[in-house]
Structures are given as structure tokens and as C-alpha cells.
Coordinates of C-alpha atoms in Angstrom, one line a residue:
M1 CA -35.1 73.5 3.0
N2 CA -31.8 74.5 2.6
Q3 CA -32.7 78.1 3.6
K4 CA -34.3 77.2 6.8
A5 CA -31.1 75.6 7.6
F6 CA -29.0 78.3 6.6
I7 CA -31.2 80.8 8.7
I8 CA -30.9 79.1 12.0
C9 CA -27.3 78.2 11.5
A10 CA -27.3 82.6 11.1
V11 CA -29.2 83.0 14.2
F12 CA -27.0 81.0 16.3
A13 CA -23.9 82.7 15.3
L14 CA -25.7 86.3 16.0
I15 CA -26.5 84.6 19.8
I16 CA -23.2 83.8 20.2
S17 CA -21.9 87.4 18.5
C18 CA -24.2 89.1 21.3
K19 CA -22.6 87.7 23.6
N20 CA -19.5 88.2 22.9
Y21 CA -19.8 92.3 22.0
A22 CA -21.9 92.7 25.1
T23 CA -19.9 94.6 28.0
S24 CA -20.9 93.3 31.4
K25 CA -22.1 97.0 32.1
D26 CA -24.3 97.4 28.9
L27 CA -25.9 94.2 30.1
K28 CA -26.2 95.7 33.6
Q29 CA -27.6 99.3 32.2
N30 CA -29.9 98.2 29.7
P31 CA -29.7 94.5 28.2
E32 CA -33.5 94.4 27.5
G33 CA -33.7 97.3 25.0
K34 CA -29.9 96.4 23.5
I35 CA -31.1 92.5 23.0
K36 CA -34.3 93.1 21.4
G37 CA -33.1 95.7 19.8
F38 CA -30.8 93.6 17.7
L39 CA -33.0 90.3 17.8
D40 CA -36.4 91.7 16.4
P41 CA -35.8 91.8 12.7
T42 CA -34.3 88.5 13.0
K43 CA -37.4 86.9 15.2
D44 CA -39.9 88.7 12.2
K45 CA -37.8 87.3 9.2
I46 CA -37.9 83.4 11.2
T47 CA -41.8 83.5 12.0
S48 CA -42.5 84.6 8.5
I49 CA -40.3 81.4 7.3
G50 CA -43.1 78.9 8.7
P51 CA -43.9 76.7 11.4
K52 CA -40.5 74.4 11.3
V53 CA -38.8 77.7 12.9
D54 CA -41.3 78.2 15.9
E55 CA -38.9 75.9 17.4
V56 CA -36.1 77.8 16.3
A57 CA -37.6 80.8 18.0
K58 CA -38.4 79.6 21.1
K59 CA -35.0 78.8 21.6
L60 CA -34.1 82.7 20.4
K61 CA -36.4 83.5 23.1
Q62 CA -34.7 81.1 25.8
E63 CA -31.7 82.4 25.0
E64 CA -32.7 86.1 25.4
R65 CA -33.9 85.2 28.9
E66 CA -31.0 84.1 29.8
L67 CA -29.0 87.1 28.6
M68 CA -31.6 89.3 30.4
Q69 CA -30.6 87.4 33.6
G70 CA -27.2 88.7 33.1
D71 CA -23.9 87.0 32.8
D72 CA -20.2 86.8 34.8
P73 CA -19.8 90.6 35.3
N74 CA -16.2 90.0 34.6
G75 CA -17.1 89.3 31.7
S76 CA -15.3 85.6 31.6
G77 CA -15.8 82.5 29.6
I78 CA -16.9 85.1 26.5
N79 CA -15.4 84.3 23.5
P80 CA -14.3 86.7 21.1
P81 CA -17.0 87.3 17.7
P82 CA -16.1 85.5 15.2
T83 CA -15.7 87.9 11.8
L84 CA -18.8 88.0 9.7
L85 CA -19.2 88.4 6.1
E86 CA -22.2 89.8 3.9
N87 CA -23.4 87.8 1.2
G88 CA -26.8 89.4 -0.3
N89 CA -29.4 89.7 2.1
D90 CA -28.1 86.8 5.0
N91 CA -25.4 87.6 7.4
T92 CA -23.2 84.8 7.6
L93 CA -20.3 83.5 9.3
V94 CA -17.2 82.0 7.9
P95 CA -16.8 79.5 11.2
I96 CA -20.4 78.4 10.3
A97 CA -19.3 77.4 6.7
K98 CA -16.5 76.1 7.9
S99 CA -17.9 74.1 11.0
A100 CA -20.7 72.8 8.2
E101 CA -17.7 71.7 5.5
Q102 CA -16.1 69.8 8.3
S103 CA -19.3 68.1 9.6
G104 CA -19.6 67.0 6.0
D105 CA -16.0 65.6 5.7
Q106 CA -16.2 63.6 9.1
K107 CA -19.3 62.1 7.5
E108 CA -17.7 61.0 4.5
E109 CA -14.5 60.1 6.1
K110 CA -16.8 58.3 8.5
S111 CA -18.9 56.5 5.8
G112 CA -15.2 56.1 3.9
K113 CA -14.1 54.5 7.4
V114 CA -17.1 52.1 7.2
E115 CA -17.2 51.2 4.0
E116 CA -13.1 49.9 3.8
K117 CA -13.8 48.5 7.5
K118 CA -17.0 46.5 5.4
E119 CA -14.6 46.2 2.8
K120 CA -12.0 44.7 5.0
Q121 CA -14.7 42.1 6.8
E122 CA -15.4 40.9 3.7
S123 CA -11.6 40.3 2.6
K124 CA -11.4 38.9 5.6
E125 CA -14.3 36.6 4.9
E126 CA -13.0 35.8 1.4
K127 CA -9.9 35.2 2.4
V128 CA -11.3 32.8 5.5
E129 CA -13.2 31.4 2.7
E130 CA -10.9 30.5 0.2
Q131 CA -8.9 29.0 3.4
N132 CA -11.7 26.5 3.9
Q133 CA -11.9 25.6 0.2
E134 CA -8.2 25.0 0.2
K135 CA -8.7 22.6 3.7
K136 CA -11.3 21.1 2.4
Q137 CA -9.5 20.2 -1.4
K138 CA -6.2 19.1 0.4
K139 CA -8.6 16.5 2.8
E140 CA -10.4 15.5 -0.2
E141 CA -6.9 15.1 -2.0
R142 CA -5.4 13.2 1.3
N143 CA -8.5 11.2 1.2
V144 CA -8.3 10.5 -2.7
K145 CA -4.5 9.4 -1.7
E146 CA -5.4 7.4 1.1
E147 CA -7.8 5.7 -0.8
K148 CA -5.6 4.9 -3.6
Q149 CA -2.8 4.2 -1.0
K150 CA -5.1 1.6 0.6
Q151 CA -6.3 -0.1 -2.8
E152 CA -2.7 -0.6 -3.7
E153 CA -1.9 -2.6 -0.5
E154 CA -4.8 -4.1 -1.2
R155 CA -3.8 -5.4 -4.5
Q156 CA -0.2 -6.2 -3.3
K157 CA -2.4 -8.1 -0.3
Q158 CA -3.8 -10.2 -2.8
Q159 CA -1.0 -10.8 -5.5
E160 CA 1.1 -11.6 -2.4
E161 CA -1.5 -14.6 -0.8
A162 CA -1.5 -15.5 -4.5
R163 CA 1.8 -16.2 -5.3
A164 CA 1.8 -17.5 -1.5
K165 CA -0.9 -20.0 -2.4
A166 CA 0.8 -20.3 -6.0
E167 CA 4.0 -21.5 -4.0
K168 CA 2.6 -23.5 -1.9
E169 CA 0.6 -25.6 -4.2
K170 CA 3.9 -25.9 -6.2
R171 CA 5.6 -27.5 -3.2
E172 CA 3.1 -29.2 -2.5
R173 CA 2.6 -31.0 -5.7
E174 CA 6.8 -30.9 -5.9
E175 CA 7.0 -32.7 -2.4
K176 CA 4.3 -35.0 -3.5
Q177 CA 6.0 -36.0 -6.5
K178 CA 9.1 -36.4 -4.6
Q179 CA 7.5 -39.1 -2.2
E180 CA 5.9 -40.7 -5.5
E181 CA 9.5 -41.0 -6.8
E182 CA 10.3 -42.2 -3.6
K183 CA 7.7 -44.3 -3.2
K184 CA 8.6 -46.2 -6.5
V185 CA 12.1 -46.4 -6.2
K186 CA 12.2 -47.7 -2.7
G187 CA 9.5 -50.2 -4.5
R188 CA 12.0 -51.1 -7.4
I189 CA 14.6 -51.4 -4.9
K190 CA 12.5 -53.8 -2.7
T191 CA 11.6 -55.8 -5.6
L192 CA 14.9 -56.1 -6.2
T193 CA 16.0 -57.1 -3.0
D194 CA 13.2 -59.3 -2.8
K195 CA 14.5 -61.7 -5.7
I196 CA 18.3 -61.8 -4.7
N197 CA 16.5 -62.7 -1.6
E198 CA 14.7 -65.8 -3.0
I199 CA 17.7 -66.6 -5.7
N200 CA 19.7 -66.6 -2.3
R201 CA 17.3 -69.1 -0.6
D202 CA 17.5 -71.5 -3.9
I203 CA 21.0 -71.6 -4.0
D204 CA 21.1 -72.6 0.1
G205 CA 18.5 -75.4 -1.2
I206 CA 20.3 -76.8 -3.9
K207 CA 23.4 -76.9 -1.8
G208 CA 22.0 -79.2 0.4
Q209 CA 21.5 -81.6 -2.1
T210 CA 24.2 -84.2 -4.0
S211 CA 22.4 -84.0 -7.7
I212 CA 20.0 -81.5 -9.2
G213 CA 18.5 -81.5 -12.6
A214 CA 21.2 -78.7 -14.5
E215 CA 16.9 -77.1 -16.1
E216 CA 15.8 -76.7 -12.3
V217 CA 19.1 -74.9 -11.4
R218 CA 18.5 -72.8 -15.1
D219 CA 14.9 -72.1 -13.9
K220 CA 15.4 -70.9 -10.2
I221 CA 19.3 -69.3 -10.3
T222 CA 20.7 -68.6 -13.7
G223 CA 17.1 -67.4 -15.5
P224 CA 16.4 -64.8 -13.1
I225 CA 19.7 -63.4 -12.6
Y226 CA 19.8 -63.0 -16.3
D227 CA 16.2 -61.5 -16.8
D228 CA 15.9 -59.2 -13.5
F229 CA 20.0 -58.4 -13.1
T230 CA 22.4 -59.0 -16.4
D231 CA 21.6 -59.3 -20.0
S232 CA 18.1 -59.0 -20.8
S233 CA 16.4 -55.8 -22.2
S234 CA 14.4 -55.6 -19.0
S235 CA 17.4 -56.0 -17.0
I236 CA 18.3 -53.0 -14.4
R237 CA 21.5 -53.2 -16.4
T238 CA 20.0 -52.4 -19.2
T239 CA 17.3 -50.0 -18.4
W240 CA 19.4 -48.3 -15.9
G241 CA 21.1 -45.8 -17.9
D242 CA 23.1 -48.8 -20.1
L243 CA 25.2 -49.9 -17.4
E244 CA 26.5 -52.5 -19.3
Y245 CA 28.9 -50.0 -20.6
E246 CA 29.4 -47.9 -17.7
E247 CA 31.6 -50.3 -15.6
D248 CA 33.4 -47.4 -13.8
L249 CA 30.1 -46.9 -11.8
E250 CA 29.8 -49.1 -8.9
L251 CA 26.5 -51.0 -9.8
G252 CA 27.5 -51.0 -13.6
R253 CA 31.4 -52.8 -11.9
L254 CA 28.6 -55.0 -9.3
L255 CA 26.2 -55.7 -12.3
K256 CA 29.7 -57.0 -14.9
E257 CA 31.1 -59.2 -12.0
L258 CA 27.4 -60.9 -11.4
S259 CA 26.9 -61.5 -14.8
E260 CA 30.5 -63.2 -15.3
A261 CA 29.9 -65.2 -12.1
R262 CA 26.3 -66.0 -14.0
D263 CA 27.6 -67.3 -17.1
S264 CA 30.3 -69.5 -15.4
L265 CA 27.8 -71.4 -13.6
R266 CA 25.4 -71.2 -17.1
T267 CA 28.0 -73.1 -18.8
K268 CA 28.3 -75.9 -16.5
L269 CA 24.8 -76.9 -16.8
N270 CA 25.5 -77.1 -20.7
V271 CA 26.3 -80.7 -22.4
D272 CA 30.3 -80.4 -22.1
N273 CA 30.1 -77.8 -20.2
Q274 CA 29.5 -75.8 -23.6
P275 CA 29.6 -71.9 -23.6
Y276 CA 26.4 -70.4 -24.7
I277 CA 27.7 -67.3 -27.1
I278 CA 24.3 -65.1 -27.6
D279 CA 24.3 -64.4 -31.5
T280 CA 22.2 -64.7 -34.4
R281 CA 23.9 -67.6 -35.8
S282 CA 24.2 -69.8 -33.0
T283 CA 22.0 -71.7 -30.8
E284 CA 21.5 -72.4 -27.1
P285 CA 23.5 -75.3 -26.1
Q286 CA 21.6 -78.6 -24.9
L287 CA 21.3 -78.7 -21.0
K288 CA 22.6 -81.3 -19.1
D289 CA 19.8 -83.9 -17.4
N290 CA 21.4 -84.0 -13.7
V291 CA 24.2 -82.3 -12.5
S292 CA 26.4 -82.8 -9.6
V293 CA 25.7 -80.1 -6.8
S294 CA 29.8 -80.5 -5.9
E295 CA 30.5 -79.6 -9.3
I296 CA 28.8 -76.2 -9.6
K297 CA 29.2 -75.4 -5.4
S298 CA 31.7 -73.3 -6.0
D299 CA 29.9 -71.5 -8.6
L300 CA 27.2 -70.7 -6.4
D301 CA 28.9 -69.8 -4.0
E302 CA 30.5 -66.6 -5.8
L303 CA 26.8 -66.4 -7.7
K304 CA 25.6 -65.6 -4.1
S305 CA 28.3 -63.3 -3.2
K306 CA 27.8 -61.0 -6.1
L307 CA 24.1 -60.9 -5.7
E308 CA 24.7 -60.1 -1.7
E309 CA 26.6 -56.9 -3.0
V310 CA 24.2 -55.9 -5.1
K311 CA 21.8 -56.1 -2.4
E312 CA 23.8 -54.2 -0.6
Y313 CA 24.4 -51.3 -2.9
L314 CA 20.6 -50.9 -3.5
E315 CA 19.6 -50.9 0.5
D316 CA 22.6 -48.1 0.8
K317 CA 20.7 -44.9 1.5
D318 CA 23.9 -43.1 0.5
N319 CA 23.3 -44.4 -3.2
F320 CA 19.5 -43.9 -2.8
E321 CA 19.1 -40.6 -4.8
E322 CA 21.6 -42.4 -7.8
I323 CA 19.2 -45.0 -7.7
K324 CA 16.3 -43.0 -8.1
E325 CA 18.4 -40.9 -11.0
Y326 CA 18.7 -44.8 -12.8
V327 CA 14.8 -45.2 -11.9
A328 CA 13.7 -42.0 -13.7
G329 CA 15.1 -42.8 -16.6
S330 CA 14.5 -46.0 -16.9
E331 CA 12.9 -47.3 -20.0
D332 CA 10.5 -50.0 -18.5
N333 CA 9.8 -50.1 -14.5
Y334 CA 8.3 -53.0 -13.5
D335 CA 5.4 -53.3 -11.4
E336 CA 5.6 -52.8 -7.6
E337 CA 4.9 -56.4 -5.5
D338 CA 3.7 -56.9 -2.3

């Protein structure tokens, strides 16, 4: 197959050579004879090669007819003949060999360029795929980060709500406790002021009489003052922080003065106005049967005045917090009275 291709190329080279060497004069005188004499051996050789060379022979005949018709008389456009080299039985041309070599090189170069282009395209596609993967990874990382941030914000929100709820409940408890304490203090103050009002009414009732039994005065006046205000273990003077020993405080001073006024009246109720000194070795003096109101009137007035001072202190709103502390530290809280 390679031998056939080589012969075909040689034929075309010979045709071109014939064109270049033939002068216009030779062509005019005997073109047919010269061309036939030059081409006959070649045609015989080609015919012997096989059916595939027939087509080349036909092309040669066509060239022969074109030559017989004549070229440009001046020979213009006819190229100079290429250099021939002998190689065994075949005559070859350097330009044909070079042309074939260049054609192969061009094919290889083209193939190389196609391969290079393909590699560049694949590299570009790989780069695009890598960029897409990178974008996808960054997007996933961003989504994970946003989800973590969302969860953290939700956790903080829940903590904040729980903290706010706890603080609210604490404030409500404290407010409720404060209200209960205030209610208790106000109830205790009311109980004491009601007792004072009751004692003062009784004092006014006694002052309207000329004579009264000493026991009635004790039960209505000096006894309640002793029990609730001044001297018993359940009195506010004892239970409200030992005010008996805190005379520098306003309430302590008022209760001390109330206790002294009460002792003065209590002594006048005893036989021979004998004072009652409370200790383990003495007994309570005997009470008189009756006492003259005029005899105890000044003591009743003094006692009523001291009771009013204690009442004013208890009702003063500026003293509420101080009283609240007294009640909170009390050892014995009295039941509230309606």
C-alpha cells in the first residue's frame, strides 16, 4: 500500500516536471510524441500495480489531453523543475518527500494542539468543579455556622426568659412577703391603738364618777397597760427588742414614761398607797375597796397623755419601717383582732 502511494506521488511530480521543461516551441511542434514517449513507461508500470492505480492513470490521461491542447505560448506560470534524486528503480523528488514529512508534522502538530486544547478544557472543567465544590463546602460551613448561631441565640433566649421568669417570681414572692409583713405590722399597730383607745375611754368613764372600786381601775386601766405595753413578758416593751433597756430610742422613752405613770396610779390603788416591788421575796399589796376619783384624777390624766403619745408614734407613717423591724424581731406576735 505504501509502494502504491509512493508511485502516485512520483507520477504527479513527473507531470509537473514535464510542464516546466517543455518549451512552448516543443509543445507546438510535437507535443503529443514527446509526452507519450515520456509517460508510456510510467503508465505501463502503474497499470501493472492494480485496479487502485487505474484512477491515477485516468488522471494522467486527463493531464495529457490538457498538455496537447497547449499552454501559454510565452511559458508564463510554468514553475522551474524540482531536483530529482535516484533511488533504485524509482525516481523521487525531494519536495514530495518534504511535503509528506511536513504533512505528517502538521498532522502531529494539529493532533498535539487538539490534545492540548482537550487537556486545557479538562483542566478548566476540573477547576470549575473544584470551585463548585469549594463553594458548596463554604455554603455548608456557612449553614452549619448559622445553625449553631441560631441554636446559641435560642439557648440564650431561653436562658434569658428563664432568668426573667425566676426574677419575676422572686419579685412576686418578695412583694407578697412584704405585703404580708406590712399587713401583719399594720394589724399589730391597729391592735395596740385599739387597746389605747379602749383604755382612754375607760379613763374618761372613771373621771365622770366620784368614787370607784380599786379593782375596777386595775382591771380596766393599769392591768392592760402592764400586760400589753410596759412590763409583762408579752408586752411590746419586752418583745420589741427589749425597749426597756433602750431608753435612748423614741419608743423606748415613751414606754418608760408610760410605765412610770402607770406605777404611780397603781400605788394609789393599794392599801396605804403601798408600792408594789416585783421580786421573788415580796407579795402584791392588798387593794383598797374604793378610791376617790379626785384622788387619782391627775394620775389618770397623766396616764391618758402618755398613752396618746404612744398612739401617735404608732400611727406615724415615718415610724412604720422601724416598727416593722420591731415586729419582725418579736418573740411573740399577737393575733390580729377585727
